[in-house]
PDB file of C-alpha atoms in Angstrom:
ATOM      1  CA  UNK C   1     -15.415 -32.995 148.346  1.00  0.00           C
ATOM      2  CA  UNK C   2     -18.381 -31.072 147.328  1.00  0.00           C
ATOM      3  CA  UNK C   3     -20.019 -33.831 149.458  1.00  0.00           C
ATOM      4  CA  UNK C   4     -18.283 -32.373 152.147  1.00  0.00           C
ATOM      5  CA  UNK C   5     -18.970 -29.453 151.647  1.00  0.00           C
ATOM      6  CA  UNK C   6     -22.681 -29.759 151.618  1.00  0.00           C
ATOM      7  CA  UNK C   7     -22.772 -31.331 154.583  1.00  0.00           C
ATOM      8  CA  UNK C   8     -21.392 -28.919 156.272  1.00  0.00           C
ATOM      9  CA  UNK C   9     -23.704 -26.340 154.946  1.00  0.00           C
ATOM     10  CA  UNK C  10     -26.298 -28.670 156.219  1.00  0.00           C
ATOM     11  CA  UNK C  11     -24.822 -29.003 159.608  1.00  0.00           C
ATOM     12  CA  UNK C  12     -24.419 -25.517 159.901  1.00  0.00           C
ATOM     13  CA  UNK C  13     -28.036 -24.333 158.755  1.00  0.00           C
ATOM     14  CA  UNK C  14     -29.201 -27.065 161.014  1.00  0.00           C
ATOM     15  CA  UNK C  15     -27.464 -25.621 164.012  1.00  0.00           C
ATOM     16  CA  UNK C  16     -28.499 -21.815 162.967  1.00  0.00           C
ATOM     17  CA  UNK C  17     -32.170 -23.060 162.963  1.00  0.00           C
ATOM     18  CA  UNK C  18     -31.956 -24.897 166.112  1.00  0.00           C
ATOM     19  CA  UNK C  19     -30.724 -21.346 167.481  1.00  0.00           C
ATOM     20  CA  UNK C  20     -33.069 -19.047 166.087  1.00  0.00           C
ATOM     21  CA  UNK C  21     -35.633 -21.646 167.050  1.00  0.00           C
ATOM     22  CA  UNK C  22     -34.465 -21.622 170.891  1.00  0.00           C
ATOM     23  CA  UNK C  23     -34.258 -17.488 170.797  1.00  0.00           C
ATOM     24  CA  UNK C  24     -37.830 -17.526 169.522  1.00  0.00           C
ATOM     25  CA  UNK C  25     -39.050 -19.420 172.308  1.00  0.00           C
ATOM     26  CA  UNK C  26     -37.241 -17.343 174.852  1.00  0.00           C
ATOM     27  CA  UNK C  27     -38.981 -14.273 173.026  1.00  0.00           C
ATOM     28  CA  UNK C  28     -42.272 -15.871 173.219  1.00  0.00           C
ATOM     29  CA  UNK C  29     -42.031 -16.906 176.982  1.00  0.00           C
ATOM     30  CA  UNK C  30     -41.224 -13.588 177.829  1.00  0.00           C
ATOM     31  CA  UNK C  31     -43.508 -11.694 175.808  1.00  0.00           C
ATOM     32  CA  UNK C  32     -46.242 -13.978 177.279  1.00  0.00           C
ATOM     33  CA  UNK C  33     -45.146 -13.459 180.868  1.00  0.00           C
ATOM     34  CA  UNK C  34     -45.080  -9.616 180.248  1.00  0.00           C
ATOM     35  CA  UNK C  35     -48.671  -9.818 179.117  1.00  0.00           C
ATOM     36  CA  UNK C  36     -50.100 -11.785 181.727  1.00  0.00           C
ATOM     37  CA  UNK C  37     -48.289  -9.237 184.296  1.00  0.00           C
ATOM     38  CA  UNK C  38     -49.536  -6.085 182.291  1.00  0.00           C
ATOM     39  CA  UNK C  39     -52.984  -7.946 182.488  1.00  0.00           C
ATOM     40  CA  UNK C  40     -52.846  -7.938 186.319  1.00  0.00           C
ATOM     41  CA  UNK C  41     -51.330  -4.603 186.247  1.00  0.00           C
ATOM     42  CA  UNK C  42     -48.391  -5.653 187.743  1.00  0.00           C
ATOM     43  CA  UNK C  43     -45.536  -3.045 187.124  1.00  0.00           C
ATOM     44  CA  UNK C  44     -42.771  -5.295 188.327  1.00  0.00           C
ATOM     45  CA  UNK C  45     -42.834  -6.348 184.847  1.00  0.00           C
ATOM     46  CA  UNK C  46     -40.857  -3.138 183.817  1.00  0.00           C
ATOM     47  CA  UNK C  47     -38.279  -3.851 186.403  1.00  0.00           C
ATOM     48  CA  UNK C  48     -36.905  -7.893 185.547  1.00  0.00           C
ATOM     49  CA  UNK C  49     -34.323  -8.330 183.420  1.00  0.00           C
ATOM     50  CA  UNK C  50     -35.357 -11.178 182.083  1.00  0.00           C
ATOM     51  CA  UNK C  51     -38.131  -9.725 180.545  1.00  0.00           C
ATOM     52  CA  UNK C  52     -37.094  -6.457 179.594  1.00  0.00           C
ATOM     53  CA  UNK C  53     -34.207  -7.777 177.728  1.00  0.00           C
ATOM     54  CA  UNK C  54     -34.821 -11.979 177.615  1.00  0.00           C
ATOM     55  CA  UNK C  55     -32.092 -12.541 174.900  1.00  0.00           C
ATOM     56  CA  UNK C  56     -29.348 -11.406 176.944  1.00  0.00           C
ATOM     57  CA  UNK C  57     -27.688 -13.643 179.684  1.00  0.00           C
ATOM     58  CA  UNK C  58     -27.756 -12.899 183.237  1.00  0.00           C
ATOM     59  CA  UNK C  59     -24.225 -12.163 184.820  1.00  0.00           C
TER      60      UNK C  59
END
């Protein structure tokens, strides 16, 4: 029984790590895009929801 609990904990941790990595990648991509737009002095970066709040789904 304890082997099953350990396996479930490993699976849950792996799932958490995958989700956190995906969120980190989304934040990094949004940050890079915002820096690119800032370097071009493009003020549209403040009006783009995908850059202002990159972790919130559209809709």
